[in-house]
Amino acid sequence: MAAAALLSLLVLLLLGPGVWGQTEPPRDSLREELVITPLPSGDVAATFQFRTRWDSELQREEVSHYRLFPKALGQLISKYSLRELHLSLTQGFWRTRYWGTPFLQAPSGAELWAWFQDTVTDVDKSWKELSNVLSGIFCASLNFIDSTNTVTPSASFKPLGLANGTDHSFLRYAVLPREVVCTENLTPWKKLLPCSSKAGLSVLLKADRLFHTSYHSQAVHIRPVCRDARCASISWELRQTLSVVFDAFVTGQGKQDWSLFRMFSRTLTEPCPLASESRVYVDVTNYSQDNETLEVYPAPLTTYQDVVLGTRKTYAVYDLLDTAVINSSRSLNLQLKWKRPPGNGGWEVGSRSPHRLQRVQLVGKTHSPASSPREAPPTPFLYAQRYVSGYGLHNGELSTLLYNTHPYRAFPVLLLDTVPWYLRLYVHTLTITSKGKENKPSYIHYQPAQDRMQPHLLEMLIQLPASSVTKVSIQFERALLKWTEYTPDPNHGFYVSPSVLSALVPSEVAAQPVDWEESPLFNTLFPASDSSSYFVRLYTEPLLVSLPTPDFSMPYNVICLTCTVVAVCYGSFYNLLTRTFQIEEPSKGGLARRLANLIRRARGVPPL
Amino acid sequence: MGLLSDPVRRRALARLVLRLNAPLCVLSYVAGIAWFLALAFPPLTQRTYMSENAMGSTMVEEQFAGGERARSFARDFAAHRRKSGALPVAWLERTMRSVGLEVYTQSFSRKLPFPDETHERYMVSGTNVYGILRAPRAASTESLVLTVPCGPESTNSQAVGLALALAAHFRGQIYWAKDIIFLVTEHDLLGSEAWLEAYHDVNVTGMQSSPLQGRAGAIQAAVALELSSDVVTSLDVAVGGLNGQLPNLDLLNLFQTFCQKGGLLCTLQGKLQPQDWTSADGPLQGVQTLLLMALQQASGHPHGAHGLFLRYRVEALTLRGVNSFRQYKYDLVAVGKALEGMFRKLNHLLERLHQSFFFYLLPALSRFVSIGLYMPAAGFLLLVLGLKALELWMQLHEAGVGPEEAGGTPGSSPPLPAAQRVGLASLVAPLLISQAVGLALYVLPVLGQHVAAQHFPVAEAEAVVLTLLAVYAAGLALPHSTHWVLSTQAPDRSWMALKLVALIYLALQLACITLTNFSLGFLLAATMVPGAALTKPSGPRPLCAALLVLTSPAATLLGGLFLWRQLQEAPLSLAEGWRLFLAVLAQGVLAHHTYGALLFPLLALGLFPCWLLFWNVLFWKR
């Protein structure tokens, strides 16, 4: 009996690892992807996505062995009972009007939003600790997130992953518009990648090139997703995204062609060995129509067609795991080339062709064509602009312009405004006008500010009529801060974080339902709603508002002078003005004096 | 203050003030004028210095070399402009887009209150074109502006060319942290005003304009450029803005730094910089520049397109290329390099320009007088009014008491209740009537222009000016009309009371003006104070009347014009002077209605009624 037991134990020990390896599917996987998109303005956008999926219940089990999933983030999830975490660090501003709708925009500065599990009792405390820990991980000033810039939006930020309850009291959202993003933030972000920047697509992430761009945004998104089609258990998904926009004028010397080497000063040599998928997508929708002038080199082996952001797009696909792609020349340097040499500079050729001009006019206000830089590029269906109006240091007005350029479809937009407490909003002055008429929002959530405690929160659901400009304006008064509350550069001004627009924009082409796991990563950032519209979240530019600022150069002198003036001049003048002068007749005197006079009279001496 | 609360010493002080009043007043007036003239001399003028750290230590290397490009842009612009007769909007849009800017246009229209004969315009409509260079990696929170005003008479095509060439050069650089707006405005100041109002989404002057499609955050600084030749001999810098506002001195220091660096010849008010400040020559030249600046600031008229930016708290100045007969000339590259340097340093700014002075006078480009040093000049002048008022007040209070009695019995209470009552009742009528005349002066010319034009053979613009003069002259008849409503009891005391009120009113107004626009306050004080102090019904009445008329606001304006042209070494003949005076009157009214200049309402509603009070005192019926 004992021998049998011993034998079975031995067998188990011998077979153990093998059995484990066979029965357990690979618990985590990595997919990496780069999308190169020519923008309507002629610039080029590159979006990296690295997606690590881990089939593990991080919260329930005591996980100690981490393979692809970064341990720093994994421990965060279990320690703070996170359900979702979204952090983005951005330098620059995505110009939707000129660059079209982005896959994923982020506000300039730092943005952090997180959903906590409903088991968390003190959400604010966890939020505070979480932001401090993230501040350490990403070398960013996230520790400046406190109650004065944290809000709990009621409708704008829904969980992006698997969720079975959306009680928004477990949501926290904060933006730091003043945060400057630089190499020190990129390095810790790169360290989270399984291949770091040694192999795969991440070799392109050279800091000196990435920060020579017009827009740089890096983000981390953690969310739970269904493990399989039945969705019986969950997996954790970590998406690290990085978007950059290369300025065609600066990097391309004014030409429309580009190459990986010119953009990143690197070429691709090998896929990341840990990745199960490593692909480069190039948006060739416009190039294929312009076949006579432009071509992507090397020629793609496969193409991929899908409806992305409401329009039909064609992508050239380069699979780095496919040996044919890399082995032909030991390195892959994707480039866009002119088929025939341009006549007089790159810009002119495209625009001079009459066929092209005609097409641009026909298409009008749609997403698709990269028009020549000589004309204003076609506008996306939804974009926004925000500014401070008025002058002087007493009052002002925050105005947001929402453009709906769709020729015949109206659609609703959720607008979220977070305004710091030192701008005292006059809510009764809130006006929303579209096409000269008042536009009543169907939903308003307003949470007034408390001085030094919490910011204003204003959320509205506004219906944007077709081809219209909607102006949302609200007046404010600038508060006078205590003199220790000013930032180190008080005359620079104070930042107001951008408005957030969340909308379901009507599609031009109905999208087919896609398989979540099979489709490329850029198409699965937001959960798909229905086929007739697509979800867009846009941010406006942050605002810089100057507050009345005291002269900090010599406060001591000023205090002394003021006190002297008040004490000496005011005091005596007040005294002089309020006092009445009367000449007092010498009185007859008291009893003692009368007595003395009596005695003096008796003595024959003149009285006192 | 014990001095004042002790009745005996107070009386002694009062007697001192009464006895020494005239010499004290003369002394104070002379001291004020002398102080002002002494401002140009070294102990009072200081060398300018850069206060802003962000612009100080870091020298930039200018690389602009687009002179040929600028000239070809300028030629194209001039050709297109000649062809279309207006601003070639389409060409500008195309060119700006081709150098890589985001381009927007703004159309505006404005019906002036009456036809502007100097610029020959009435119904104005035009289009502004602007291109925004978006700074990489910045979220369009801050911006700088380079504006080129194009007017009907000043084509300014070389400035447009240079701005476009600079835009092309700037676009290729990666160091920009602030967006740069290249703005070409039509109808010079009107276009700038329309654009600024639209940018800040306010409507101050009744301008109709289309809303702006593109913005670039808070504007930190602006430079206006005026060039009308391919080569320049010198660059003139204009600082004076609307209502005498001045940009931060650091902006001027910045310009001066690059003048020196590039070896450019730079002038202020068209005057060269004196080299020698140790002998009397330099300061004497400085006095001229100082006076020119004071006259220019007092006029409150923007001295260039930059002047309108100042209201919106945007530090701005105008650079004006001058092409004279001097031998040595600079090409556009030299000017472009100076501008490039200035923009790159402004780009370094972390905060708004705030470190240096906002209130200053300039006897030369590299010398300034700070507010603490020039204020006493105006203070001395205003002291005269104060002393006179004090004297009158004491006389009013002690009129019933003989001098020997007043000195002998300090115990008796001097103010007589009857005496006080007389003053106040008789003051109401002259005050109301003179204010009414002021109101008429402000309202009637523009309101009544059509009536006047219908009944008299004059055009609207002439009608406005003539109505203005007519109302002004009619005001002089006021003393004769006020006598109708006046009671005749105690005429002596009532004129003293009226003069007392008028003195205090004038002193208060001048003090307020001096605080915001020193030059205007000082000039008005220098002219109005002697008349105001000397006026009384007794004495040589015609002499006093002549003095008062000569120091009335309108005469001051006329005198200022002659002085201005004299200092610019282009003296006016009498007839020319009169014509210019009429034109300036019309311009003043227009500037109030189109840009919100405050000189006209200030004179019409404030100082003219006050002056009328003195006129009233002079002709008081005894």
Coordinates of C-alpha atoms in Angstrom, one line a residue, chain A residues 187-588:
Chain A
T187 CA 11.2 54.8 -20.1
P188 CA 9.0 53.3 -17.3
W189 CA 6.3 52.8 -19.8
K190 CA 8.6 50.9 -22.1
K191 CA 9.9 48.8 -19.2
L192 CA 6.4 47.4 -18.8
L193 CA 6.6 45.8 -22.3
P194 CA 7.6 42.1 -22.3
C195 CA 10.3 42.7 -24.9
S196 CA 11.1 46.1 -23.4
S197 CA 12.6 48.0 -26.4
K198 CA 14.9 45.2 -27.4
A199 CA 12.9 43.4 -30.1
G200 CA 9.7 43.6 -32.0
L201 CA 7.9 46.8 -32.8
S202 CA 9.2 48.5 -29.7
V203 CA 12.6 49.0 -31.2
L204 CA 11.1 51.9 -33.0
L205 CA 10.4 53.7 -29.7
K206 CA 13.4 55.9 -29.7
A207 CA 12.8 58.8 -27.4
D208 CA 14.6 61.5 -29.4
R209 CA 12.4 60.8 -32.4
L210 CA 9.1 60.3 -30.5
F211 CA 9.5 63.6 -28.9
H212 CA 10.1 65.4 -32.1
T213 CA 6.5 65.0 -33.2
S214 CA 3.5 67.1 -33.1
Y215 CA 1.6 64.8 -30.8
H216 CA 2.8 62.2 -28.4
S217 CA 0.4 60.2 -26.2
Q218 CA 1.2 57.1 -24.2
A219 CA -1.4 55.2 -22.3
V220 CA -2.0 52.2 -20.2
H221 CA -5.5 50.6 -20.1
I222 CA -6.3 47.7 -17.9
R223 CA -9.7 46.1 -18.1
P224 CA -11.3 42.7 -17.6
V225 CA -12.5 40.9 -20.7
C226 CA -14.3 37.6 -21.4
R227 CA -12.0 34.7 -21.4
D228 CA -13.9 33.0 -24.2
A229 CA -17.1 33.2 -26.1
R230 CA -19.2 31.8 -23.3
C231 CA -17.8 34.5 -21.0
A232 CA -17.9 32.2 -17.9
S233 CA -14.7 33.6 -16.5
I234 CA -12.7 36.7 -17.0
S235 CA -9.2 37.5 -18.2
W236 CA -7.3 40.7 -17.6
E237 CA -6.2 42.8 -20.5
L238 CA -3.4 45.3 -20.4
R239 CA -3.2 47.6 -23.4
Q240 CA -0.2 49.8 -23.7
T241 CA -0.8 52.3 -26.5
L242 CA 1.4 55.0 -27.9
S243 CA 0.3 57.4 -30.6
V244 CA 2.6 59.9 -32.3
V245 CA 1.9 62.3 -35.2
F246 CA 4.8 63.1 -37.4
D247 CA 4.8 66.6 -38.9
A248 CA 5.1 66.2 -42.6
F249 CA 6.7 69.6 -42.9
V250 CA 9.4 69.1 -40.3
T251 CA 10.3 65.4 -40.8
G252 CA 9.3 65.0 -44.4
Q253 CA 10.8 68.2 -45.7
G254 CA 7.4 69.2 -47.1
K255 CA 6.8 65.9 -49.0
Q256 CA 4.1 63.5 -48.5
D257 CA 6.2 60.4 -48.6
W258 CA 7.5 58.8 -45.4
S259 CA 9.5 55.8 -44.3
L260 CA 9.9 54.0 -41.0
F261 CA 13.6 55.0 -41.0
R262 CA 12.9 58.6 -41.6
M263 CA 10.2 58.7 -38.9
F264 CA 11.8 56.6 -36.2
S265 CA 15.5 56.4 -37.3
R266 CA 15.1 52.6 -37.0
T267 CA 13.9 49.8 -39.1
L268 CA 12.1 46.6 -38.0
T269 CA 14.4 43.5 -37.9
E270 CA 12.5 40.8 -35.9
P271 CA 9.3 40.3 -34.1
C272 CA 9.2 40.1 -30.3
P273 CA 9.9 36.4 -29.5
L274 CA 7.3 36.5 -26.8
A275 CA 4.5 37.9 -29.0
S276 CA 1.9 35.6 -30.5
E277 CA 1.1 38.2 -33.1
S278 CA 3.2 41.1 -34.4
R279 CA 1.8 43.1 -37.3
V280 CA 2.2 46.4 -39.0
Y281 CA -0.9 47.9 -40.7
V282 CA -0.7 50.7 -43.2
D283 CA -3.8 52.6 -44.1
V284 CA -3.7 52.5 -47.9
T285 CA -7.3 53.6 -48.5
N286 CA -6.3 56.8 -50.2
Y287 CA -3.1 55.5 -51.7
S288 CA -4.9 52.7 -53.5
Q289 CA -7.2 55.3 -55.1
D290 CA -4.1 57.4 -56.1
N291 CA -2.4 54.4 -57.6
E292 CA -0.8 56.4 -60.3
T293 CA 1.4 58.4 -57.9
L294 CA 1.9 56.7 -54.6
E295 CA 2.8 53.2 -53.5
V296 CA 3.7 51.5 -50.3
Y297 CA 7.0 49.7 -50.5
P298 CA 7.6 46.8 -50.0
A299 CA 4.4 45.7 -51.6
P300 CA 2.1 44.1 -49.0
L301 CA 1.5 40.4 -49.0
T302 CA -2.1 40.7 -47.7
T303 CA -4.5 43.5 -47.2
Y304 CA -7.3 43.9 -44.6
Q305 CA -10.6 45.6 -45.2
D306 CA -12.9 46.7 -42.5
V307 CA -15.2 49.5 -41.4
V308 CA -13.2 51.7 -39.0
L309 CA -14.7 54.8 -37.4
G310 CA -17.6 54.7 -39.8
T311 CA -15.7 54.5 -43.0
R312 CA -14.5 51.7 -45.1
K313 CA -10.7 51.4 -44.9
T314 CA -8.1 49.2 -46.5
Y315 CA -4.9 48.3 -44.7
A316 CA -1.8 46.8 -46.0
V317 CA -0.7 44.1 -43.5
Y318 CA 2.8 43.1 -42.7
D319 CA 3.1 40.2 -40.4
L320 CA 6.5 40.1 -38.7
L321 CA 6.0 36.5 -37.8
D322 CA 5.8 35.7 -41.4
T323 CA 9.3 34.9 -42.4
A324 CA 8.9 36.2 -45.9
V325 CA 8.3 39.8 -44.7
I326 CA 11.6 40.2 -42.9
N327 CA 13.9 37.7 -44.4
S328 CA 13.9 39.2 -47.8
S329 CA 16.2 42.1 -46.8
R330 CA 17.0 41.3 -43.1
S331 CA 15.1 44.4 -42.1
L332 CA 11.7 45.9 -42.9
N333 CA 11.8 49.6 -43.7
L334 CA 8.3 50.5 -44.8
Q335 CA 8.0 53.5 -47.0
L336 CA 5.7 55.4 -49.1
K337 CA 7.2 56.3 -52.4
W338 CA 6.3 58.3 -55.4
K339 CA 6.0 56.1 -58.4
R340 CA 7.1 58.9 -60.8
P341 CA 9.4 61.6 -59.6
P342 CA 7.4 64.7 -58.4
G343 CA 7.6 67.7 -60.7
N344 CA 7.9 70.7 -58.5
G345 CA 7.9 69.6 -54.9
G346 CA 5.7 67.0 -53.3
W347 CA 2.8 69.2 -52.4
E348 CA 1.9 70.4 -55.8
V349 CA 1.6 67.2 -57.7
G350 CA -1.4 65.8 -55.9
S351 CA -3.3 69.0 -56.0
R352 CA -2.7 69.9 -59.6
S353 CA -4.3 66.8 -60.9
P354 CA -7.8 67.8 -62.0
H355 CA -9.2 64.4 -61.3
R356 CA -8.2 64.7 -57.7
L357 CA -9.6 68.1 -57.2
Q358 CA -12.9 67.0 -58.6
R359 CA -13.1 64.1 -56.3
V360 CA -12.3 66.2 -53.2
Q361 CA -15.2 68.5 -54.1
L362 CA -17.5 65.5 -54.7
V363 CA -16.8 63.9 -51.4
G364 CA -17.0 67.1 -49.6
K365 CA -17.3 66.8 -45.9
T366 CA -16.3 63.3 -45.3
H367 CA -13.5 61.5 -43.6
S368 CA -11.8 59.9 -46.4
P369 CA -9.4 61.5 -48.8
A370 CA -6.1 63.1 -47.9
S371 CA -6.7 66.3 -49.8
S372 CA -4.0 68.4 -51.0
P373 CA -2.6 70.8 -48.4
R374 CA -3.6 73.7 -50.7
E375 CA -7.2 73.4 -49.5
A376 CA -8.6 72.9 -46.1
P377 CA -8.8 69.2 -45.4
P378 CA -12.3 67.6 -45.1
T379 CA -13.8 68.0 -41.7
P380 CA -14.8 65.1 -39.5
F381 CA -18.4 64.8 -38.5
L382 CA -17.8 65.9 -34.9
Y383 CA -15.1 68.2 -33.6
A384 CA -15.0 70.9 -30.9
Q385 CA -13.2 74.0 -29.9
R386 CA -13.0 75.7 -26.6
Y387 CA -11.8 79.2 -25.5
V388 CA -12.1 81.8 -22.8
S389 CA -13.9 84.9 -23.9
G390 CA -13.8 88.4 -22.4
Y391 CA -11.0 90.4 -21.1
G392 CA -9.9 91.8 -17.8
L393 CA -9.3 90.0 -14.6
H394 CA -12.8 90.1 -13.1
N395 CA -15.1 88.1 -15.2
G396 CA -14.9 85.8 -18.2
E397 CA -16.8 83.3 -20.1
L398 CA -16.0 79.7 -21.0
S399 CA -17.3 78.9 -24.5
T400 CA -17.3 75.5 -26.2
L401 CA -18.2 75.2 -29.9
L402 CA -19.4 71.8 -30.9
Y403 CA -19.5 71.2 -34.7
N404 CA -21.7 68.6 -36.3
T405 CA -20.9 68.6 -40.0
H406 CA -23.0 65.6 -40.9
P407 CA -25.3 66.8 -43.7
Y408 CA -28.5 65.3 -42.4
R409 CA -28.1 63.3 -39.2
A410 CA -28.5 64.9 -35.8
F411 CA -26.8 63.0 -32.9
P412 CA -26.5 63.5 -29.2
V413 CA -23.2 64.3 -27.4
L414 CA -22.4 64.0 -23.8
L415 CA -20.3 67.0 -22.7
L416 CA -18.3 66.8 -19.5
D417 CA -16.8 70.0 -18.0
T418 CA -14.6 70.0 -15.0
V419 CA -13.8 73.6 -13.8
P420 CA -11.5 74.4 -10.9
W421 CA -13.1 76.0 -7.9
Y422 CA -11.3 79.3 -8.3
L423 CA -13.4 80.0 -11.4
R424 CA -16.8 80.6 -9.8
L425 CA -19.3 79.5 -12.4
Y426 CA -22.5 81.4 -12.8
V427 CA -24.8 78.6 -13.6
H428 CA -27.7 80.8 -14.5
T429 CA -25.7 82.1 -17.4
L430 CA -25.4 78.7 -19.0
T431 CA -26.6 79.1 -22.5
I432 CA -26.6 76.5 -25.3
T433 CA -27.5 77.7 -28.8
S434 CA -27.6 75.9 -32.0
K435 CA -28.4 77.7 -35.3
G436 CA -29.4 80.7 -33.4
K437 CA -32.0 78.9 -31.3
E438 CA -31.8 77.8 -27.7
N439 CA -31.0 74.1 -27.3
K440 CA -32.2 72.5 -24.2
P441 CA -30.1 69.7 -22.9
S442 CA -32.0 66.5 -22.2
Y443 CA -29.8 65.7 -19.2
I444 CA -27.9 67.9 -16.9
H445 CA -25.8 66.8 -13.9
Y446 CA -24.2 69.7 -12.1
Q447 CA -22.2 69.5 -9.0
P448 CA -21.1 72.8 -7.6
A449 CA -17.6 73.5 -6.4
Q450 CA -16.6 73.9 -2.8
D451 CA -13.7 76.2 -2.2
R452 CA -10.5 74.3 -1.8
M453 CA -12.4 71.1 -1.7
Q454 CA -13.9 70.0 -5.0
P455 CA -14.2 71.4 -8.6
H456 CA -17.3 72.1 -10.5
L457 CA -18.7 69.2 -12.5
L458 CA -21.1 69.8 -15.3
E459 CA -22.4 67.0 -17.5
M460 CA -24.9 67.6 -20.2
L461 CA -26.5 65.5 -23.0
I462 CA -26.9 67.8 -25.9
Q463 CA -28.6 67.0 -29.2
L464 CA -26.5 68.5 -32.1
P465 CA -28.7 69.3 -35.1
A466 CA -27.4 68.3 -38.5
S467 CA -24.7 70.6 -40.0
S468 CA -24.7 73.0 -37.2
V469 CA -22.4 74.7 -34.7
T470 CA -23.6 74.5 -31.1
K471 CA -22.2 77.1 -28.7
V472 CA -22.2 76.2 -25.0
S473 CA -21.2 79.2 -22.8
I474 CA -21.1 79.9 -19.1
Q475 CA -19.8 82.9 -17.3
F476 CA -17.4 82.8 -14.4
E477 CA -15.8 85.1 -11.9
R478 CA -12.1 84.8 -11.0
A479 CA -11.5 84.3 -7.4
L480 CA -8.7 85.9 -5.4
L481 CA -6.6 83.1 -4.0
K482 CA -4.7 83.2 -0.7
W483 CA -1.2 84.2 -1.4
T484 CA 0.2 80.8 -0.6
E485 CA -2.1 79.1 -3.0
Y486 CA -0.6 80.5 -6.1
T487 CA 1.6 78.2 -8.2
P488 CA 5.3 79.0 -8.5
D489 CA 4.7 80.9 -11.7
P490 CA 1.5 82.7 -10.9
N491 CA 1.6 85.0 -14.0
H492 CA 1.7 82.0 -16.3
G493 CA -2.0 81.5 -15.6
F494 CA -4.1 78.6 -14.3
Y495 CA -5.1 75.6 -16.4
V496 CA -8.7 74.5 -16.9
S497 CA -8.9 70.9 -18.0
P498 CA -10.4 70.1 -21.3
S499 CA -14.1 69.3 -22.0
V500 CA -14.8 65.7 -22.8
L501 CA -17.2 64.9 -25.6
S502 CA -18.5 61.4 -25.8
A503 CA -20.7 60.6 -28.7
L504 CA -22.1 57.9 -30.9
V505 CA -21.4 59.3 -34.4
P506 CA -23.4 58.0 -37.3
S507 CA -21.4 55.8 -39.6
E508 CA -21.1 56.2 -43.3
V509 CA -20.9 52.5 -43.9
A510 CA -22.6 49.9 -41.6
A511 CA -20.0 47.9 -39.8
Q512 CA -20.2 44.1 -39.7
P513 CA -20.0 42.5 -36.3
V514 CA -16.4 41.4 -35.8
D515 CA -14.8 38.7 -33.8
W516 CA -13.3 40.5 -30.8
E517 CA -10.2 38.3 -30.6
E518 CA -9.4 38.1 -34.3
S519 CA -9.8 41.6 -35.4
P520 CA -6.9 44.0 -35.2
L521 CA -6.3 45.8 -31.9
F522 CA -7.1 49.3 -33.1
N523 CA -10.6 48.3 -33.9
T524 CA -11.4 46.9 -30.4
L525 CA -10.6 49.8 -28.2
F526 CA -14.2 50.6 -27.4
P527 CA -16.9 48.0 -27.1
A528 CA -18.9 48.1 -30.3
S529 CA -22.5 49.4 -29.9
D530 CA -24.4 48.8 -33.1
S531 CA -23.5 48.9 -36.7
S532 CA -25.0 52.2 -37.6
S533 CA -22.8 54.4 -35.4
Y534 CA -19.4 54.3 -33.7
F535 CA -18.3 55.6 -30.4
V536 CA -16.0 58.6 -30.2
R537 CA -14.5 60.3 -27.3
L538 CA -12.9 63.7 -28.0
Y539 CA -11.2 66.2 -25.8
T540 CA -11.0 69.9 -26.4
E541 CA -7.9 72.0 -25.8
P542 CA -7.1 72.9 -22.2
L543 CA -7.4 76.6 -21.3
L544 CA -5.1 79.0 -19.6
V545 CA -6.8 81.5 -17.5
S546 CA -5.0 84.3 -15.6
L547 CA -6.2 85.1 -12.2
P548 CA -5.7 88.4 -10.4
T549 CA -2.1 88.1 -9.1
P550 CA -0.5 90.1 -6.4
D551 CA 3.0 91.4 -6.8
F552 CA 5.1 88.8 -5.1
S553 CA 8.4 90.7 -5.6
M554 CA 8.4 92.6 -2.3
P555 CA 5.5 91.6 0.0
Y556 CA 7.3 92.6 3.1
N557 CA 7.8 96.2 1.9
V558 CA 4.2 96.4 0.8
I559 CA 2.9 95.1 4.1
C560 CA 5.1 97.6 6.0
L561 CA 4.1 100.5 3.9
T562 CA 0.4 99.7 4.0
C563 CA 0.4 99.3 7.7
T564 CA 2.2 102.6 8.2
V565 CA -0.1 104.4 5.9
V566 CA -3.1 103.0 7.7
A567 CA -1.8 103.6 11.2
V568 CA -0.5 107.1 10.8
C569 CA -2.6 108.8 8.2
Y570 CA -5.9 107.0 8.5
G571 CA -5.9 107.0 12.2
S572 CA -5.2 110.6 12.8
F573 CA -7.4 111.8 9.9
Y574 CA -10.3 109.8 11.3
N575 CA -9.6 111.2 14.7
L576 CA -9.5 114.8 13.3
L577 CA -12.7 114.4 11.3
T578 CA -14.8 112.8 13.9
R579 CA -13.7 115.0 16.8
T580 CA -15.4 118.2 17.5
F581 CA -13.5 121.0 19.0
Q582 CA -15.0 123.1 21.7
I583 CA -13.5 125.8 23.9
E584 CA -14.2 124.9 27.4
E585 CA -14.9 127.8 29.8
P586 CA -12.9 127.3 33.0
S587 CA -15.5 125.9 35.5
K588 CA -16.2 127.3 38.9

